mmCIF file of C-alpha atoms in Angstrom:
data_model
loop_
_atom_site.group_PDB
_atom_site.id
_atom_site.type_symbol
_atom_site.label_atom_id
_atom_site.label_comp_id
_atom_site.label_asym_id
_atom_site.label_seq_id
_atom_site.Cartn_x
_atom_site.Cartn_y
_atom_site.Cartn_z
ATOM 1 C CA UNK Y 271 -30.095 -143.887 14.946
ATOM 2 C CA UNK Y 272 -30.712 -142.537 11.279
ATOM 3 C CA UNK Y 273 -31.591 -145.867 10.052
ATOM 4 C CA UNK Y 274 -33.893 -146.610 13.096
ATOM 5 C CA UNK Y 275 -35.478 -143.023 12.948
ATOM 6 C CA UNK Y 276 -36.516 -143.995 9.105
ATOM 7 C CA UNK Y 277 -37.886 -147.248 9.469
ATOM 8 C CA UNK Y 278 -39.919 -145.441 12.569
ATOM 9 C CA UNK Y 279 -40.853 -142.179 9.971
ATOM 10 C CA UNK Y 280 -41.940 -144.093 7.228
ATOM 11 C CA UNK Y 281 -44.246 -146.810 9.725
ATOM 12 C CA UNK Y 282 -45.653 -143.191 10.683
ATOM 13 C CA UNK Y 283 -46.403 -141.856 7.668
ATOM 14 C CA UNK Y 284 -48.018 -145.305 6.541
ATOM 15 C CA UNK Y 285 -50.255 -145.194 9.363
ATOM 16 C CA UNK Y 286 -51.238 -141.380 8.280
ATOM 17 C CA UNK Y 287 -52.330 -142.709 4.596
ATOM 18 C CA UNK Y 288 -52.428 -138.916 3.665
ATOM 19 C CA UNK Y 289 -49.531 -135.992 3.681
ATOM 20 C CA UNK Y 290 -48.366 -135.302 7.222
ATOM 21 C CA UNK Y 291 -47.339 -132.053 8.994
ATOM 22 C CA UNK Y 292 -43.843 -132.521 10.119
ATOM 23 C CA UNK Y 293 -44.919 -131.502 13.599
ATOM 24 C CA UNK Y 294 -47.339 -134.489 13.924
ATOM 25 C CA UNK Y 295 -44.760 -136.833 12.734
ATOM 26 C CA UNK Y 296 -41.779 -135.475 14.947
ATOM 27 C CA UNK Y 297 -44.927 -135.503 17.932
ATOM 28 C CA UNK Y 298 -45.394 -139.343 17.361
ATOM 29 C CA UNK Y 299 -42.081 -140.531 16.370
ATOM 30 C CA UNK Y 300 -41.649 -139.185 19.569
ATOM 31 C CA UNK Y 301 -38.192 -136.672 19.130
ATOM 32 C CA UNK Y 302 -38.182 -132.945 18.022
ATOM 33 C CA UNK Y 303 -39.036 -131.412 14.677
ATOM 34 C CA UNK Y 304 -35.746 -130.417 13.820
ATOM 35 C CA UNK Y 305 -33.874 -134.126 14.088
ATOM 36 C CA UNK Y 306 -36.742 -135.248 11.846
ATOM 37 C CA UNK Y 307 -36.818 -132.566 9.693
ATOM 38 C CA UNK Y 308 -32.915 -133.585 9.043
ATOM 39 C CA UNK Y 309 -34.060 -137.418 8.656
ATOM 40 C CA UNK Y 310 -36.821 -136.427 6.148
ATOM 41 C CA UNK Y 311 -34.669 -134.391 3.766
ATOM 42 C CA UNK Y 312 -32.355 -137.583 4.054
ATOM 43 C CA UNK Y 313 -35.397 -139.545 3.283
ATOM 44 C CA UNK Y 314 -36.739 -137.353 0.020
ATOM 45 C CA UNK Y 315 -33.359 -137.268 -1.235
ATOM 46 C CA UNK Y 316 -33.153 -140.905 -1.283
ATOM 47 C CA UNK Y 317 -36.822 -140.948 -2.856
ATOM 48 C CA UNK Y 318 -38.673 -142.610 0.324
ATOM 49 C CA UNK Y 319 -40.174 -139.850 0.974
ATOM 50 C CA UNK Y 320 -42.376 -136.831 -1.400
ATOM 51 C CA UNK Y 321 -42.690 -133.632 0.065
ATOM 52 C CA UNK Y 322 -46.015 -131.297 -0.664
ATOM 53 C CA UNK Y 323 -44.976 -127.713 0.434
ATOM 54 C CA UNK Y 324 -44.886 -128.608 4.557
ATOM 55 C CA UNK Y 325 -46.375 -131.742 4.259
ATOM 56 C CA UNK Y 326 -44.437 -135.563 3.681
ATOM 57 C CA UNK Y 327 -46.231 -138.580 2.525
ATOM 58 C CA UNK Y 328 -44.799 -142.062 2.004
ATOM 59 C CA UNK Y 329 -43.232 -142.937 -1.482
ATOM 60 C CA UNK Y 330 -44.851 -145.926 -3.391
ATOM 61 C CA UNK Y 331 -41.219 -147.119 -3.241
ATOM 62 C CA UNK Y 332 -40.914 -147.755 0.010
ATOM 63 C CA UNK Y 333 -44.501 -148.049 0.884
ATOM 64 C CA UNK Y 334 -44.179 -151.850 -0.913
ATOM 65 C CA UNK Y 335 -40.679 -152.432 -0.120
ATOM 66 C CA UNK Y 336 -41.340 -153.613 3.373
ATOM 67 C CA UNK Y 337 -38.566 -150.905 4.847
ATOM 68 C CA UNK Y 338 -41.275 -149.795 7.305
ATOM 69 C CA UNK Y 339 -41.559 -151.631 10.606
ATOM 70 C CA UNK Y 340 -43.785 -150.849 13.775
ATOM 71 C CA UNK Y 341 -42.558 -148.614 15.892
ATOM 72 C CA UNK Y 342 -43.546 -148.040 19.925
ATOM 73 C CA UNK P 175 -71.431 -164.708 42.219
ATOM 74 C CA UNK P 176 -74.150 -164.407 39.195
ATOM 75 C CA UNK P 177 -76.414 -161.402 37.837
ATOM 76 C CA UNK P 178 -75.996 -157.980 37.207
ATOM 77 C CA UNK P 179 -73.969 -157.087 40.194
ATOM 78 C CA UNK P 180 -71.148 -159.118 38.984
ATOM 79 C CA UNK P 181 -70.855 -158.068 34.855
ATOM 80 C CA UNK P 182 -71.133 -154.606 36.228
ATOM 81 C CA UNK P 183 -68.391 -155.396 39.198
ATOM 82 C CA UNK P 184 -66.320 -156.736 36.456
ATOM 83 C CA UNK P 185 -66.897 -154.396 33.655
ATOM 84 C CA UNK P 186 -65.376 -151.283 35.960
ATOM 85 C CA UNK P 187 -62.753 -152.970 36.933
ATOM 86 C CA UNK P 188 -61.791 -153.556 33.336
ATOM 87 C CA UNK P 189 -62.623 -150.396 32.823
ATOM 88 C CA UNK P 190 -60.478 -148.726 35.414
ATOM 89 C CA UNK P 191 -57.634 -150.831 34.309
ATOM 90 C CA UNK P 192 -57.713 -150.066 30.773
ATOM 91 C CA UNK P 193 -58.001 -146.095 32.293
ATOM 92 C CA UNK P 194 -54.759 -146.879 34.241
ATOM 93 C CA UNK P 195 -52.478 -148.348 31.719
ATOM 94 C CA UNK P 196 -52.995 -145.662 29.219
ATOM 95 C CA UNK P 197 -52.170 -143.372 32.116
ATOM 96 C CA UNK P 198 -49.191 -145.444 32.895
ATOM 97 C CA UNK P 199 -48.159 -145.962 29.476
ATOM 98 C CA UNK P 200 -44.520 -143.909 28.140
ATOM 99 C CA UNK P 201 -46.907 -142.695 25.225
ATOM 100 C CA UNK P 202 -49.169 -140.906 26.821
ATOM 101 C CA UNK P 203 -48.102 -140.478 30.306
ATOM 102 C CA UNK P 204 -46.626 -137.100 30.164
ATOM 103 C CA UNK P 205 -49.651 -135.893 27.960
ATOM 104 C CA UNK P 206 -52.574 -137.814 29.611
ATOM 105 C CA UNK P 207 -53.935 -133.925 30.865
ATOM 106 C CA UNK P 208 -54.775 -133.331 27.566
ATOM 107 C CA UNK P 209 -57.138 -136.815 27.263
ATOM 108 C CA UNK P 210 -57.905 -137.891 30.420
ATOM 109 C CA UNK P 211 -61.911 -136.679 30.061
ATOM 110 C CA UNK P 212 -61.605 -137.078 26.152
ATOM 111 C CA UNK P 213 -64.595 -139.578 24.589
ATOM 112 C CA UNK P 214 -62.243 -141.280 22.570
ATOM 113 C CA UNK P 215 -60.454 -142.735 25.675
ATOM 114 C CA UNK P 216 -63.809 -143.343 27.258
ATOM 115 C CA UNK P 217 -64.967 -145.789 24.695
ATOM 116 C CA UNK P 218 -61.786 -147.289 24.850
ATOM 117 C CA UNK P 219 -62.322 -148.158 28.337
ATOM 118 C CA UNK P 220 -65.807 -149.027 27.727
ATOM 119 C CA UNK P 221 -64.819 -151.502 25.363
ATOM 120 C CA UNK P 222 -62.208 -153.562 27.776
ATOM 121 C CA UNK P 223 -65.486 -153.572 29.821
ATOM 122 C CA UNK P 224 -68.163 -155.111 27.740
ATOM 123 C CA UNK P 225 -64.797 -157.749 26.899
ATOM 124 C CA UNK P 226 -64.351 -158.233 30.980
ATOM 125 C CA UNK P 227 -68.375 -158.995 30.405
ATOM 126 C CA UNK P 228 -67.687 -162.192 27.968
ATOM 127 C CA UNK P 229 -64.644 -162.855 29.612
ATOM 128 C CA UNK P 230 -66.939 -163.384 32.902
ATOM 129 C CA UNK P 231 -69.827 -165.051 31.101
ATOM 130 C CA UNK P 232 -67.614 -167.509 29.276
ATOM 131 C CA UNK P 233 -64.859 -168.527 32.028
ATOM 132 C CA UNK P 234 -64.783 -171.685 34.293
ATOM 133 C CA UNK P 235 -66.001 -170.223 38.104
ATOM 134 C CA UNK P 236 -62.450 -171.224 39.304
ATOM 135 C CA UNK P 237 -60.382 -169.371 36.066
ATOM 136 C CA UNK P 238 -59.195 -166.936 39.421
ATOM 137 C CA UNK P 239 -58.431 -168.429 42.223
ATOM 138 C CA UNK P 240 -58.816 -166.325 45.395
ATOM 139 C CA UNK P 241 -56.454 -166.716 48.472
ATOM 140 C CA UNK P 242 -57.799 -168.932 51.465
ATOM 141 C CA UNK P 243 -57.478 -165.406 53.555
ATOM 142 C CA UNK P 244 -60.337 -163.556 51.265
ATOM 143 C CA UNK P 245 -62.481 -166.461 50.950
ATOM 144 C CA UNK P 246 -65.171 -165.023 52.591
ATOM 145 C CA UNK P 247 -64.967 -161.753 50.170
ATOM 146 C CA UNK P 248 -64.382 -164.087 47.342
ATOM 147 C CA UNK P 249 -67.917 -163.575 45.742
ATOM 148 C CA UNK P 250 -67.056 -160.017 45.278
ATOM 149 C CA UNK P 251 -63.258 -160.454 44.715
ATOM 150 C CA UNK P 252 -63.892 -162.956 41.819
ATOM 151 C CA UNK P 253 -65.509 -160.820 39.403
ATOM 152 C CA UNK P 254 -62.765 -157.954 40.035
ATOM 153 C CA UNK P 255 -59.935 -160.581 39.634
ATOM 154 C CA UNK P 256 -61.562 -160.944 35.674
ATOM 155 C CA UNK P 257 -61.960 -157.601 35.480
ATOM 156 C CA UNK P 258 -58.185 -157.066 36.172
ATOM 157 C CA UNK P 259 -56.870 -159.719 34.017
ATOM 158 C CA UNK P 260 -59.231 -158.655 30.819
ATOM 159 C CA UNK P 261 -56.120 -156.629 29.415
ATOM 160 C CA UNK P 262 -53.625 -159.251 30.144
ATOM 161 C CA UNK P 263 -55.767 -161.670 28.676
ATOM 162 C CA UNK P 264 -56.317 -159.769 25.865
ATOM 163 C CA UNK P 265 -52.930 -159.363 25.094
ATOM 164 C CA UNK P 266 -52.173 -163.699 24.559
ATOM 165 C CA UNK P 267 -49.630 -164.347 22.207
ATOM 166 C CA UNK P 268 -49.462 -168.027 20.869
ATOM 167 C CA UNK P 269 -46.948 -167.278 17.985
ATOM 168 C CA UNK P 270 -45.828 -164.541 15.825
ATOM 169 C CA UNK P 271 -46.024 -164.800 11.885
ATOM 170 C CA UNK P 272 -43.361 -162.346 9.692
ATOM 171 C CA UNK P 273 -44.620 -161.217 6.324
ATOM 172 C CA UNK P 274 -43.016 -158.309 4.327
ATOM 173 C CA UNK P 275 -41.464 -157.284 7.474
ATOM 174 C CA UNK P 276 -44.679 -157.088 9.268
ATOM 175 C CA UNK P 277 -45.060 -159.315 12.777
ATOM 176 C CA UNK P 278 -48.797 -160.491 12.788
ATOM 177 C CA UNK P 279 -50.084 -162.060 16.347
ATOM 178 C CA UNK P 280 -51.845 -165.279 16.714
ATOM 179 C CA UNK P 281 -53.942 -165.653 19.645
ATOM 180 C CA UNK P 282 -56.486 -163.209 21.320
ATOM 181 C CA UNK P 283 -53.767 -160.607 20.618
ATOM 182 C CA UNK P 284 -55.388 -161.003 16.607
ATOM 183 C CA UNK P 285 -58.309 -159.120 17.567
ATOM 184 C CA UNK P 286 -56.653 -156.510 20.197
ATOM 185 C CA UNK P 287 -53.526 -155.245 18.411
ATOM 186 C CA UNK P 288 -55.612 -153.797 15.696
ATOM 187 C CA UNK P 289 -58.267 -152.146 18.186
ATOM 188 C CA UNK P 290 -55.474 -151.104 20.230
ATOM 189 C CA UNK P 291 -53.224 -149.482 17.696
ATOM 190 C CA UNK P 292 -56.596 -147.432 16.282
ATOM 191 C CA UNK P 293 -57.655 -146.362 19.703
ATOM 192 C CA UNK P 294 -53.739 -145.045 19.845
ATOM 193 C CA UNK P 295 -53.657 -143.361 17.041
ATOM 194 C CA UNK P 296 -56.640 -141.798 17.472
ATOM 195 C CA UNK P 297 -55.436 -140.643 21.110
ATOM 196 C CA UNK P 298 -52.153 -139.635 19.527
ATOM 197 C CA UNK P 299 -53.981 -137.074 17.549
ATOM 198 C CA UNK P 300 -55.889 -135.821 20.437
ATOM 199 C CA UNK P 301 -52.854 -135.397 22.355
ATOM 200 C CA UNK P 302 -51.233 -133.703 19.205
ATOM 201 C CA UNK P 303 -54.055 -131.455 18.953
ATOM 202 C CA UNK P 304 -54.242 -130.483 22.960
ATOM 203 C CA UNK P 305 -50.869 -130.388 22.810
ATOM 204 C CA UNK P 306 -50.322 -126.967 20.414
ATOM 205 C CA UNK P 307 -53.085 -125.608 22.123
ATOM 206 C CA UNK P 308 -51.668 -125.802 25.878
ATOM 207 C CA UNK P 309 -48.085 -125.145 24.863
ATOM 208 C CA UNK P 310 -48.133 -122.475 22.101
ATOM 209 C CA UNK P 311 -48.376 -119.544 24.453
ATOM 210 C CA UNK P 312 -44.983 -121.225 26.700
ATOM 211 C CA UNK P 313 -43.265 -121.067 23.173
ATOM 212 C CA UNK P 314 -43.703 -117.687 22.517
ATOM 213 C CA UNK P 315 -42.877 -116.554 25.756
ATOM 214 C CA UNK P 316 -39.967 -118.749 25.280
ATOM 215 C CA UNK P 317 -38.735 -117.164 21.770
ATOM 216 C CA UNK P 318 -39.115 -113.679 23.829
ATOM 217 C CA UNK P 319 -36.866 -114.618 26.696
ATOM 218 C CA UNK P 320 -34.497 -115.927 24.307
ATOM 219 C CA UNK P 321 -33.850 -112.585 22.481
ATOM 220 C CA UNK P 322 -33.708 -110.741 25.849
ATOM 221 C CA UNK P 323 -30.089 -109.344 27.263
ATOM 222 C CA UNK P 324 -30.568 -112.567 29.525
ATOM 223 C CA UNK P 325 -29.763 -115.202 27.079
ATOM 224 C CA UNK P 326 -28.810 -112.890 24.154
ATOM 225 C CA UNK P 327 -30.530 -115.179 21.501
ATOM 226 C CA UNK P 328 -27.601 -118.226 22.967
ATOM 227 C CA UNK P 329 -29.686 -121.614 22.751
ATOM 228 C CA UNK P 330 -26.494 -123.094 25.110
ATOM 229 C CA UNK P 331 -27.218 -120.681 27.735
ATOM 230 C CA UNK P 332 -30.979 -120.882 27.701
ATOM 231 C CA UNK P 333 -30.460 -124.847 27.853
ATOM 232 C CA UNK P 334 -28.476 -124.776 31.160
ATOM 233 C CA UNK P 335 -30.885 -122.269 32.335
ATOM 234 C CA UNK P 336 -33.649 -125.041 32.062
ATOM 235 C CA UNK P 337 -31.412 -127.609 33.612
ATOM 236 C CA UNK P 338 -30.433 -125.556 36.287
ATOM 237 C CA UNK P 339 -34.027 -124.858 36.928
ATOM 238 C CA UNK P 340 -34.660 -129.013 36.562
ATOM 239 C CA UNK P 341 -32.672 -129.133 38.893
ATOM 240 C CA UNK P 342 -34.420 -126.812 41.471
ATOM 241 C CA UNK P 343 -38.174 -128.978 41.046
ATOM 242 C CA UNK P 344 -37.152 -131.969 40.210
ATOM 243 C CA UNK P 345 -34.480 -134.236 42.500
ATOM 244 C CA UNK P 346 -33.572 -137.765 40.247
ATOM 245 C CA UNK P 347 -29.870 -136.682 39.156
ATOM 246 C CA UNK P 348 -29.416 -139.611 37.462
ATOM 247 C CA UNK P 349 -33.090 -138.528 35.008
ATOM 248 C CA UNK P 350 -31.556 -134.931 34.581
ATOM 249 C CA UNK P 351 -28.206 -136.720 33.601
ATOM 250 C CA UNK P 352 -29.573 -138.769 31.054
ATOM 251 C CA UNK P 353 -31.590 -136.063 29.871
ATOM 252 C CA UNK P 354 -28.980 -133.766 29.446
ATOM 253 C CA UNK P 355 -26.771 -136.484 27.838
ATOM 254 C CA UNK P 356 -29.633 -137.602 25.739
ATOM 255 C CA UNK P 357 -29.099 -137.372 21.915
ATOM 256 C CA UNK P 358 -32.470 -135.880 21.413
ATOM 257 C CA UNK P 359 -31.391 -132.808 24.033
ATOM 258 C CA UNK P 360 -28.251 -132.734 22.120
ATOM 259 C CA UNK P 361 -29.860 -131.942 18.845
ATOM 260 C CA UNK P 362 -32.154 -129.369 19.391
ATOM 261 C CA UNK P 363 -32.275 -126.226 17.658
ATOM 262 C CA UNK P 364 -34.835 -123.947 18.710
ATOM 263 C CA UNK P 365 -36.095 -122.931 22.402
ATOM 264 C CA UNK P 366 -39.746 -124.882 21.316
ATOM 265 C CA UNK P 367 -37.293 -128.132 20.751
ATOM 266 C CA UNK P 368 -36.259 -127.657 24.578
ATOM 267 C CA UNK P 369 -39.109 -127.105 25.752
ATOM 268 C CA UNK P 370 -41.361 -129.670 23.960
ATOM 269 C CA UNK P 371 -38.652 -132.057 25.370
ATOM 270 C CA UNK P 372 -38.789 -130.919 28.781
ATOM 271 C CA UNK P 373 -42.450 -131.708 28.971
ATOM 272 C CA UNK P 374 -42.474 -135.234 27.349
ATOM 273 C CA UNK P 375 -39.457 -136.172 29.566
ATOM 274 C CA UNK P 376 -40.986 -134.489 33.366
ATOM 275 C CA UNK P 377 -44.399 -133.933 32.329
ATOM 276 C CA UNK P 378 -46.701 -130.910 33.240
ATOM 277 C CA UNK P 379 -46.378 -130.335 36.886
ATOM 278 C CA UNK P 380 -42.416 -129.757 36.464
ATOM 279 C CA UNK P 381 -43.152 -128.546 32.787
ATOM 280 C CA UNK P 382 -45.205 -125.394 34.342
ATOM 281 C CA UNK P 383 -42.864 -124.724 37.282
ATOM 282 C CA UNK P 384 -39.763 -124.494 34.558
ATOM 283 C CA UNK P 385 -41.419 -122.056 32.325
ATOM 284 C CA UNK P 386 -43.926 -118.761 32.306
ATOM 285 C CA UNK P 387 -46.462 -117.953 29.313
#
């Protein structure tokens, strides 16, 4: 599930093109704000992910790697 | 059947189909009270529409073949029958190609996946937006009832209070089951988690006789 769940985050966050409110990403990733607020400290820990204040934006990193996949 | 009559027969029905399956879709069902009258959705519709109109202008007279039973209605029936299929249409797949762990459709599904996914997104953050606004008032009430004698600030207790309650409205054991055994139910930390949960899973109706604002 934590794999999925970041593959799914980061194909959100692509789609935003701009920092995102963790709210609106747990609201279309479709789960609640506290599993992906768990996922997305996973995420900036392992540098996928920046983090401005309350806001998360995709890292160049994985932006080009290809990690992200479309999610329903 | 020619003229107006039959684009406009066929562009409602497209329409109205269009209307329906973003009703009926898991995205949006449980929130589709927050965009059913929203303009965003209506040009969405509108757009299946105008492609049910070159769908009819451009297909053989016998692309839809009507039962012997409705012949007599077929005139009418014909134009519906593209109106109906427009989405399925629409959606034609004739093979898939992978780049950088992308999947991009070939077929009519080239020009629809991209319309479709904006017209999503774009309803996604209507849906977010209605969706703070309808259900902030439930969550502080929530937060209250939590701190009260009742529940004594115990998430556990306050969680079999809303199943018990599920229970009462709603009468699929099985659902309740898997909702209760679901990992996202499982995880939850705060009374808004439950709650938020409770209305994407049973939608408003049961939402609103579970909880007070």
């Amino acid at each position: 599930m934590g794999t999925d769940m970041s593959g799914v985050i980061l194909d959100v966050l692509q789609g935003f093109g701009r920092p995102a409110d963790v709210e609106e990403i747990a609201f279309r990733v479709r789960t609640t704000t506290s599993m992906v607020e768990d996922q997305l400290q996973i995420m900036v820990a392992n540098g996928l992910v920046n983090r401005e204040g309350n806001a998360y934006s995709i890292n160049n990193k994985a932006r080009s790697s290809g990690f992200a996949r479309a999610y329903k | 059947m020619i003229g107006l009559p039959a684009f406009l027969i066929a562009f409602f029905s497209s329409m109205l189909i269009a209307y329906y399956r973003i009703f009926s879709s898991d995205k949006f069902h449980s929130y589709f009270f927050l965009i059913c009258f929203n303009w965003i959705l209506l040009v969405y519709c509108i757009l299946y529409g105008a492609i049910a109109i070159g769908l009819y202008a451009i297909l053989p007279s016998d692309a839809v073949k009507i039962s012997g039973s409705l012949s007599n209605l077929s005139p009418w029936l014909y134009p519906v029958g593209i109106g109906v299929l427009t989405k399925g249409v629409s959606d034609l797949n004739l093979f898939n190609v992978r780049t950088e762990g992308t999947s991009i459709p070939v077929g009519l599904k080239t020009i629809t996946q991209p319309i479709d996914k904006f017209f999503e997104e774009q309803l996604d953050a209507v849906s977010f937006k209605g969706l703070k606004k309808y259900i902030d008032p439930y969550y502080v009430k929530s937060r209250s009832d939590l701190g009260t004698v009742r529940f004594g600030n115990d998430l556990a207790k306050f969680k079999n209070f809303v199943l018990e309650e599920l229970r009462k409205y709603f009468n699929s054991e099985d659902r309740i089951g898997r909702f209760e055994n679901s990992d996202a139910f499982g995880k939850v930390k705060t009374s808004d988690d439950v709650l938020y949960l409770v209305l994407r899973e049973f939608g408003k109706t049961i939402f609103e006789s579970v909880f007070t604002k």
